[in-house]
Amino acid sequence: HFNLQIAMTDLFKSGYASIVGRPNVGKSTLLNCLMAKKVAVTSNRPQTTRNKITGVLHLPGAQIILVDTPGIHKSDRTLNEMMVRASLSTFSDVDLLLVMLSAESGFCVEDEFVLNSMRGVKTKKVLVINKVDLVDKSNLLILMDEMNKKSLFEEIIPISALKEDGLDQLKSLILNYLPEGPEYFPKDMDTDCPETFLFGELIREKILKLTRFEIPHSVAVVVEDMYEQNNGVVQIDATIYAEKDSQKKILIGERGSMLKNIGRQARQDIEKRIGAKIFLKLFVKVKANWRDQKKTIKEFGYTHDSF
Ligand code: GDP
Ligand code: MG
């Protein structure tokens, strides 16, 4: 009986793999595709992800805990600094670093900045070259060769997160680097982010999609309240914070058209996620320069332990 138990624990592998890289290479897209559901919001704009997002992948005999991180980049803004710090903080805490590049852009100065930020980090690194759907094979091989010469990575794996190409290979590759370990999360749990935070992110994602210029970067969304009404509909009250009155006007739109649009699209996503009807009540407020105020950034939930 004793031996049998040892044999069983032997079988289970678990651990953390953090997806890191410059903004916009496809980190959050990869997390969502591996999870086969939306956990992190994505957009074609840089700096979409503002804090660490955990996704738990339950596999037979194993559990991979993926950590999606904000893009590593240079900035003087408090919010951006805090975002980058959240990414760096994962370097030594995880079993494996999945360092992501875009095949389309190749290795650029921004990627160099990322590699410099992990100097001296002992955690094993695997290079994930994403967006291979956008380049031809010969260019990909040249890039792989160039990266191979850096002798920084255990392995290099080309994928397309969007086209779900190479994801099974990536999963088994990650498993090779995970130690034996416990089931950190119960089977029905796929993230440790609070639900209210995820709903706020889904609302913010619609704003990223529907607005332009500085607005996507200036916006924060806070879910203030969530409760079930008598008729079973879940009411969610959320506030959209902008930095200026002019931005607030655009977010509301002519006769509320923009806000309605944001609300309708976000509602559909949230209903899909919780499988219930919701009533989404959106407010728009101005909080000047919130991105330079540590206290406000924390209040908005874009926070990280050691900051
Ligand atoms: P992140 O900032 O690194 O998290 O990047 P996102 O996941 O938000 O993706 C940035 C953009 O790249 C989005 O428009 C994605 O749709 C796009 N993208 C991500 N992966 C791929 C891919 O494999 N192929 C292509 N063509 N586009 C991708
Ligand atoms: Mg992201």
CSV table of C-alpha atoms and ligand atoms in Angstrom, one decimal:
chain,number,residue,atom,x,y,z
A,1,HIS,CA,0.0,0.0,0.0
A,2,PHE,CA,2.8,2.4,0.9
A,3,ASN,CA,4.6,1.7,-2.3
A,4,LEU,CA,1.5,2.3,-4.4
A,5,GLN,CA,1.1,5.7,-2.9
A,6,ILE,CA,4.7,6.7,-3.7
A,7,ALA,CA,4.1,5.5,-7.3
A,8,MET,CA,1.1,7.6,-7.6
A,9,THR,CA,2.7,10.8,-6.3
A,10,ASP,CA,5.6,10.1,-8.6
A,11,LEU,CA,3.3,10.5,-11.5
A,12,PHE,CA,2.1,14.0,-10.8
A,13,LYS,CA,4.0,17.0,-12.2
A,14,SER,CA,3.2,20.6,-11.5
A,15,GLY,CA,4.8,24.0,-11.6
A,16,TYR,CA,4.9,27.5,-12.9
A,17,ALA,CA,5.8,28.8,-16.3
A,18,SER,CA,5.9,32.6,-16.9
A,19,ILE,CA,5.3,34.1,-20.4
A,20,VAL,CA,7.6,37.1,-20.8
A,21,GLY,CA,8.6,39.4,-23.6
A,22,ARG,CA,8.2,42.9,-25.0
A,23,PRO,CA,4.7,44.3,-25.5
A,24,ASN,CA,2.5,42.9,-28.4
A,25,VAL,CA,4.4,39.7,-29.2
A,26,GLY,CA,1.3,37.6,-28.3
A,27,LYS,CA,1.8,36.6,-24.7
A,28,SER,CA,-1.8,36.9,-23.7
A,29,THR,CA,-3.0,35.3,-26.9
A,30,LEU,CA,-0.9,32.3,-26.1
A,31,LEU,CA,-2.3,32.1,-22.5
A,32,ASN,CA,-5.9,32.2,-23.8
A,33,CYS,CA,-5.2,29.6,-26.6
A,34,LEU,CA,-3.5,27.2,-24.2
A,35,MET,CA,-6.4,27.6,-21.8
A,36,ALA,CA,-8.9,27.3,-24.6
A,37,LYS,CA,-10.8,30.2,-23.1
A,38,LYS,CA,-10.3,33.9,-22.5
A,39,VAL,CA,-8.4,34.6,-19.2
A,40,ALA,CA,-6.4,37.6,-20.3
A,41,VAL,CA,-7.5,40.4,-22.6
A,42,THR,CA,-5.6,41.0,-25.8
A,43,SER,CA,-5.4,43.8,-28.4
A,44,ASN,CA,-3.2,45.0,-31.2
A,45,ARG,CA,-2.0,47.8,-28.9
A,46,PRO,CA,1.1,47.6,-26.8
A,47,GLN,CA,0.8,47.5,-23.0
A,48,THR,CA,-2.6,45.8,-22.9
A,49,THR,CA,-1.8,43.6,-20.0
A,50,ARG,CA,-1.3,45.5,-16.8
A,51,ASN,CA,-0.6,42.8,-14.2
A,52,LYS,CA,0.2,39.1,-13.8
A,53,ILE,CA,-2.6,36.9,-14.9
A,54,THR,CA,-2.6,33.2,-13.9
A,55,GLY,CA,-4.0,30.5,-16.0
A,56,VAL,CA,-4.1,26.9,-14.7
A,57,LEU,CA,-3.9,24.2,-17.3
A,58,HIS,CA,-5.2,20.9,-16.0
A,59,LEU,CA,-3.7,17.9,-17.8
A,60,PRO,CA,-3.8,14.2,-17.1
A,61,GLY,CA,-1.2,13.7,-14.4
A,62,ALA,CA,0.0,17.3,-14.5
A,63,GLN,CA,-0.8,20.9,-13.8
A,64,ILE,CA,0.8,23.7,-15.6
A,65,ILE,CA,0.4,27.1,-14.0
A,66,LEU,CA,1.0,29.8,-16.7
A,67,VAL,CA,1.7,33.3,-15.7
A,68,ASP,CA,0.9,36.0,-18.4
A,69,THR,CA,2.9,39.2,-17.7
A,70,PRO,CA,2.9,42.8,-18.8
A,71,GLY,CA,5.2,43.5,-21.7
A,72,ILE,CA,8.7,44.5,-20.6
A,73,HIS,CA,9.5,48.0,-21.9
A,74,LYS,CA,11.2,51.3,-21.0
A,75,SER,CA,9.0,54.0,-19.4
A,76,ASP,CA,9.1,56.7,-16.8
A,77,ARG,CA,5.4,56.5,-15.9
A,78,THR,CA,4.6,55.0,-12.5
A,79,LEU,CA,2.0,52.6,-13.9
A,80,ASN,CA,4.4,51.3,-16.6
A,81,GLU,CA,7.2,50.9,-14.1
A,82,MET,CA,4.9,49.0,-11.9
A,83,MET,CA,3.8,46.8,-14.8
A,84,VAL,CA,7.3,45.9,-15.7
A,85,ARG,CA,8.2,45.2,-12.1
A,86,ALA,CA,5.3,42.7,-12.0
A,87,SER,CA,6.9,40.9,-15.0
A,88,LEU,CA,10.4,40.9,-13.6
A,89,SER,CA,9.2,39.6,-10.2
A,90,THR,CA,8.2,36.3,-11.8
A,91,PHE,CA,11.7,35.6,-13.2
A,92,SER,CA,13.0,33.8,-10.1
A,93,ASP,CA,9.7,32.5,-8.8
A,94,VAL,CA,8.9,30.1,-11.7
A,95,ASP,CA,10.2,26.8,-12.9
A,96,LEU,CA,10.5,28.0,-16.5
A,97,LEU,CA,10.6,31.2,-18.4
A,98,LEU,CA,8.9,31.2,-21.8
A,99,VAL,CA,10.6,34.1,-23.5
A,100,MET,CA,8.5,35.3,-26.5
A,101,LEU,CA,9.6,36.9,-29.7
A,102,SER,CA,7.5,37.8,-32.8
A,103,ALA,CA,8.7,36.1,-36.0
A,104,GLU,CA,7.2,39.0,-37.9
A,105,SER,CA,9.4,41.7,-36.3
A,106,GLY,CA,12.4,39.4,-35.7
A,107,PHE,CA,14.8,40.2,-32.9
A,108,CYS,CA,14.7,44.0,-32.2
A,109,VAL,CA,16.1,46.5,-29.7
A,110,GLU,CA,13.0,46.1,-27.5
A,111,ASP,CA,13.7,42.3,-27.3
A,112,GLU,CA,17.4,43.1,-26.5
A,113,PHE,CA,16.1,45.2,-23.6
A,114,VAL,CA,14.0,42.1,-22.4
A,115,LEU,CA,17.1,39.8,-22.6
A,116,ASN,CA,19.2,42.3,-20.7
A,117,SER,CA,16.5,42.5,-17.9
A,118,MET,CA,17.0,38.7,-17.3
A,119,ARG,CA,20.8,38.8,-17.0
A,120,GLY,CA,21.9,36.7,-14.1
A,121,VAL,CA,18.5,35.0,-13.8
A,122,LYS,CA,19.1,31.3,-13.2
A,123,THR,CA,15.7,30.1,-14.2
A,124,LYS,CA,15.7,28.0,-17.3
A,125,LYS,CA,14.6,29.8,-20.4
A,126,VAL,CA,12.9,28.5,-23.6
A,127,LEU,CA,12.5,30.8,-26.5
A,128,VAL,CA,9.1,30.8,-28.1
A,129,ILE,CA,9.0,32.4,-31.5
A,130,ASN,CA,5.4,33.4,-32.1
A,131,LYS,CA,3.4,34.6,-35.2
A,132,VAL,CA,5.2,32.1,-37.5
A,133,ASP,CA,2.0,32.3,-39.7
A,134,LEU,CA,3.2,35.7,-40.8
A,135,VAL,CA,6.7,34.7,-42.2
A,136,ASP,CA,8.1,32.2,-44.6
A,137,LYS,CA,10.2,29.2,-43.5
A,138,SER,CA,13.5,30.5,-44.7
A,139,ASN,CA,13.2,33.7,-42.7
A,140,LEU,CA,12.1,31.8,-39.6
A,141,LEU,CA,15.2,29.5,-39.9
A,142,ILE,CA,17.5,32.5,-40.1
A,143,LEU,CA,15.9,34.0,-37.0
A,144,MET,CA,16.1,30.7,-35.1
A,145,ASP,CA,19.8,30.4,-36.1
A,146,GLU,CA,20.5,34.0,-34.9
A,147,MET,CA,18.8,33.3,-31.6
A,148,ASN,CA,20.5,29.9,-31.1
A,149,LYS,CA,23.9,31.7,-31.3
A,150,LYS,CA,23.1,33.6,-28.1
A,151,SER,CA,23.3,30.4,-26.1
A,152,LEU,CA,20.7,31.7,-23.7
A,153,PHE,CA,18.0,29.2,-24.2
A,154,GLU,CA,17.6,25.5,-23.5
A,155,GLU,CA,15.4,25.2,-26.6
A,156,ILE,CA,13.7,27.3,-29.3
A,157,ILE,CA,10.2,26.5,-30.4
A,158,PRO,CA,8.3,28.2,-33.2
A,159,ILE,CA,4.5,28.6,-32.8
A,160,SER,CA,1.5,30.5,-33.9
A,161,ALA,CA,-0.7,31.3,-30.9
A,162,LEU,CA,-3.4,32.7,-33.0
A,163,LYS,CA,-3.5,29.8,-35.5
A,164,GLU,CA,-3.0,27.3,-32.6
A,165,ASP,CA,0.0,25.9,-34.4
A,166,GLY,CA,2.6,24.1,-32.3
A,167,LEU,CA,0.7,24.4,-29.0
A,168,ASP,CA,0.7,20.6,-28.2
A,169,GLN,CA,4.4,20.5,-28.7
A,170,LEU,CA,4.8,23.6,-26.4
A,171,LYS,CA,2.7,21.9,-23.7
A,172,SER,CA,4.8,18.8,-23.7
A,173,LEU,CA,8.0,20.9,-23.8
A,174,ILE,CA,6.8,22.8,-20.7
A,175,LEU,CA,6.0,19.5,-18.9
A,176,ASN,CA,9.7,18.4,-19.4
A,177,TYR,CA,10.8,21.3,-17.2
A,178,LEU,CA,8.3,20.9,-14.4
A,179,PRO,CA,9.2,19.1,-11.2
A,180,GLU,CA,7.0,16.6,-9.4
A,181,GLY,CA,4.6,18.5,-7.3
A,182,PRO,CA,1.1,18.8,-5.8
A,183,GLU,CA,-2.1,19.8,-7.4
A,184,TYR,CA,-1.8,23.5,-6.5
A,185,PHE,CA,-5.3,24.3,-7.8
A,186,PRO,CA,-8.6,22.3,-7.7
A,187,LYS,CA,-9.8,21.0,-11.0
A,188,ASP,CA,-12.6,23.6,-11.4
A,189,MET,CA,-10.3,26.6,-10.9
A,190,ASP,CA,-8.6,28.0,-14.0
A,191,THR,CA,-7.3,31.3,-12.6
A,192,ASP,CA,-6.5,32.9,-9.3
A,193,CYS,CA,-7.6,36.4,-10.5
A,194,PRO,CA,-10.8,37.5,-8.8
A,195,GLU,CA,-13.9,37.4,-11.0
A,196,THR,CA,-14.6,41.1,-10.6
A,197,PHE,CA,-11.1,41.9,-11.9
A,198,LEU,CA,-11.6,39.7,-15.0
A,199,PHE,CA,-14.9,41.4,-15.7
A,200,GLY,CA,-13.3,44.8,-15.5
A,201,GLU,CA,-10.6,43.6,-17.9
A,202,LEU,CA,-13.2,42.4,-20.4
A,203,ILE,CA,-14.8,45.9,-20.3
A,204,ARG,CA,-11.4,47.5,-20.7
A,205,GLU,CA,-10.7,45.2,-23.7
A,206,LYS,CA,-13.8,46.6,-25.5
A,207,ILE,CA,-12.6,50.1,-24.8
A,208,LEU,CA,-9.2,49.2,-26.4
A,209,LYS,CA,-11.0,48.0,-29.4
A,210,LEU,CA,-13.4,50.8,-29.8
A,211,THR,CA,-11.3,53.9,-29.0
A,212,ARG,CA,-8.1,55.4,-30.4
A,213,PHE,CA,-5.2,57.7,-29.6
A,214,GLU,CA,-4.3,58.1,-26.0
A,215,ILE,CA,-7.7,56.8,-24.6
A,216,PRO,CA,-6.8,53.1,-24.4
A,217,HIS,CA,-3.8,53.8,-22.3
A,218,SER,CA,-5.6,56.4,-20.1
A,219,VAL,CA,-8.5,54.1,-19.1
A,220,ALA,CA,-9.0,52.0,-16.0
A,221,VAL,CA,-12.0,49.9,-15.2
A,222,VAL,CA,-13.1,49.1,-11.6
A,223,VAL,CA,-16.0,46.7,-10.9
A,224,GLU,CA,-17.6,48.3,-7.8
A,225,ASP,CA,-20.4,45.9,-7.1
A,226,MET,CA,-21.8,42.6,-8.3
A,227,TYR,CA,-25.0,41.0,-7.0
A,228,GLU,CA,-27.9,38.8,-8.1
A,229,GLN,CA,-31.2,40.5,-8.6
A,230,ASN,CA,-34.5,38.8,-7.6
A,231,ASN,CA,-35.1,37.6,-11.1
A,232,GLY,CA,-31.8,35.8,-11.2
A,233,VAL,CA,-30.0,38.4,-13.4
A,234,VAL,CA,-26.6,39.3,-12.1
A,235,GLN,CA,-26.1,43.1,-11.8
A,236,ILE,CA,-22.6,44.4,-12.3
A,237,ASP,CA,-21.8,48.0,-11.5
A,238,ALA,CA,-18.5,49.2,-13.0
A,239,THR,CA,-16.7,52.6,-13.3
A,240,ILE,CA,-14.6,53.5,-16.2
A,241,TYR,CA,-11.9,56.1,-15.2
A,242,ALA,CA,-10.4,58.4,-17.7
A,243,GLU,CA,-7.8,61.1,-17.1
A,244,LYS,CA,-9.5,64.0,-18.8
A,245,ASP,CA,-13.0,65.4,-19.4
A,246,SER,CA,-12.4,65.2,-23.2
A,247,GLN,CA,-11.7,61.5,-22.9
A,248,LYS,CA,-14.8,61.1,-20.7
A,249,LYS,CA,-16.9,62.7,-23.5
A,250,ILE,CA,-15.6,60.4,-26.1
A,251,LEU,CA,-16.1,57.3,-23.9
A,252,ILE,CA,-19.8,58.3,-23.4
A,253,GLY,CA,-20.2,59.3,-27.1
A,254,GLU,CA,-23.0,61.1,-28.8
A,255,ARG,CA,-26.2,60.4,-26.8
A,256,GLY,CA,-24.3,57.7,-24.9
A,257,SER,CA,-23.7,55.6,-28.1
A,258,MET,CA,-20.1,54.7,-27.3
A,259,LEU,CA,-20.9,53.7,-23.7
A,260,LYS,CA,-23.8,51.6,-25.0
A,261,ASN,CA,-21.5,49.9,-27.5
A,262,ILE,CA,-18.9,49.1,-24.9
A,263,GLY,CA,-21.5,47.8,-22.6
A,264,ARG,CA,-23.2,45.6,-25.1
A,265,GLN,CA,-20.0,43.9,-26.2
A,266,ALA,CA,-18.7,43.5,-22.7
A,267,ARG,CA,-22.0,42.1,-21.5
A,268,GLN,CA,-21.9,39.3,-24.2
A,269,ASP,CA,-18.4,38.3,-23.1
A,270,ILE,CA,-19.2,38.3,-19.4
A,271,GLU,CA,-22.4,36.3,-20.0
A,272,LYS,CA,-20.4,33.7,-21.9
A,273,ARG,CA,-17.9,33.5,-19.0
A,274,ILE,CA,-20.4,33.1,-16.2
A,275,GLY,CA,-23.2,31.4,-18.1
A,276,ALA,CA,-25.9,33.7,-16.7
A,277,LYS,CA,-27.7,36.8,-17.8
A,278,ILE,CA,-26.2,40.0,-16.5
A,279,PHE,CA,-27.2,43.6,-16.3
A,280,LEU,CA,-24.1,45.8,-16.8
A,281,LYS,CA,-24.3,49.3,-15.4
A,282,LEU,CA,-21.4,51.5,-16.5
A,283,PHE,CA,-20.3,54.9,-15.1
A,284,VAL,CA,-17.6,57.1,-16.5
A,285,LYS,CA,-15.5,59.3,-14.2
A,286,VAL,CA,-12.4,61.4,-14.4
A,287,LYS,CA,-9.4,60.8,-12.2
A,288,ALA,CA,-6.6,63.2,-13.4
A,289,ASN,CA,-3.1,61.7,-13.8
A,290,TRP,CA,-4.1,58.4,-12.1
A,291,ARG,CA,-1.3,56.7,-14.0
A,292,ASP,CA,1.3,58.6,-12.0
A,293,GLN,CA,-0.3,58.0,-8.6
A,294,LYS,CA,0.8,54.9,-6.8
A,295,LYS,CA,-2.1,55.0,-4.4
A,296,THR,CA,-4.7,55.2,-7.2
A,297,ILE,CA,-3.0,52.5,-9.2
A,298,LYS,CA,-3.3,50.2,-6.2
A,299,GLU,CA,-7.0,51.2,-5.7
A,300,PHE,CA,-7.7,50.3,-9.3
A,301,GLY,CA,-6.2,46.8,-8.7
A,302,TYR,CA,-3.1,47.1,-10.9
A,303,THR,CA,-1.0,46.2,-8.0
A,304,HIS,CA,1.8,43.9,-7.2
A,305,ASP,CA,3.0,42.6,-3.8
A,306,SER,CA,6.5,44.2,-3.5
A,307,PHE,CA,5.5,47.5,-4.9
B,1,GDP,P1,0.9,40.7,-25.7
B,1,GDP,O1,1.0,42.2,-25.5
B,1,GDP,O2,2.3,40.1,-25.8
B,1,GDP,O3,0.1,40.1,-24.6
B,1,GDP,O4,0.2,40.5,-27.1
B,1,GDP,P2,-1.4,40.1,-27.4
B,1,GDP,O5,-1.6,38.7,-27.0
B,1,GDP,O6,-2.3,41.2,-26.8
B,1,GDP,O7,-1.4,40.2,-28.9
B,1,GDP,C1,-0.9,41.3,-29.7
B,1,GDP,C2,-1.5,41.2,-31.1
B,1,GDP,O8,-0.8,40.2,-31.8
B,1,GDP,C3,-3.0,40.9,-31.2
B,1,GDP,O9,-3.5,41.7,-32.2
B,1,GDP,C4,-3.0,39.4,-31.5
B,1,GDP,O10,-4.2,39.0,-32.2
B,1,GDP,C5,-1.8,39.3,-32.4
B,1,GDP,N1,-1.2,37.9,-32.4
B,1,GDP,C6,-0.9,37.1,-31.3
B,1,GDP,N2,-0.4,35.9,-31.6
B,1,GDP,C7,-0.4,35.9,-33.0
B,1,GDP,C8,0.0,34.9,-34.0
B,1,GDP,O11,0.4,33.8,-33.7
B,1,GDP,N3,-0.2,35.3,-35.3
B,1,GDP,C9,-0.6,36.5,-35.6
B,1,GDP,N4,-0.7,36.8,-37.0
B,1,GDP,N5,-1.0,37.4,-34.8
B,1,GDP,C10,-0.9,37.2,-33.4
B,2,MG,MG,-0.7,40.9,-22.9
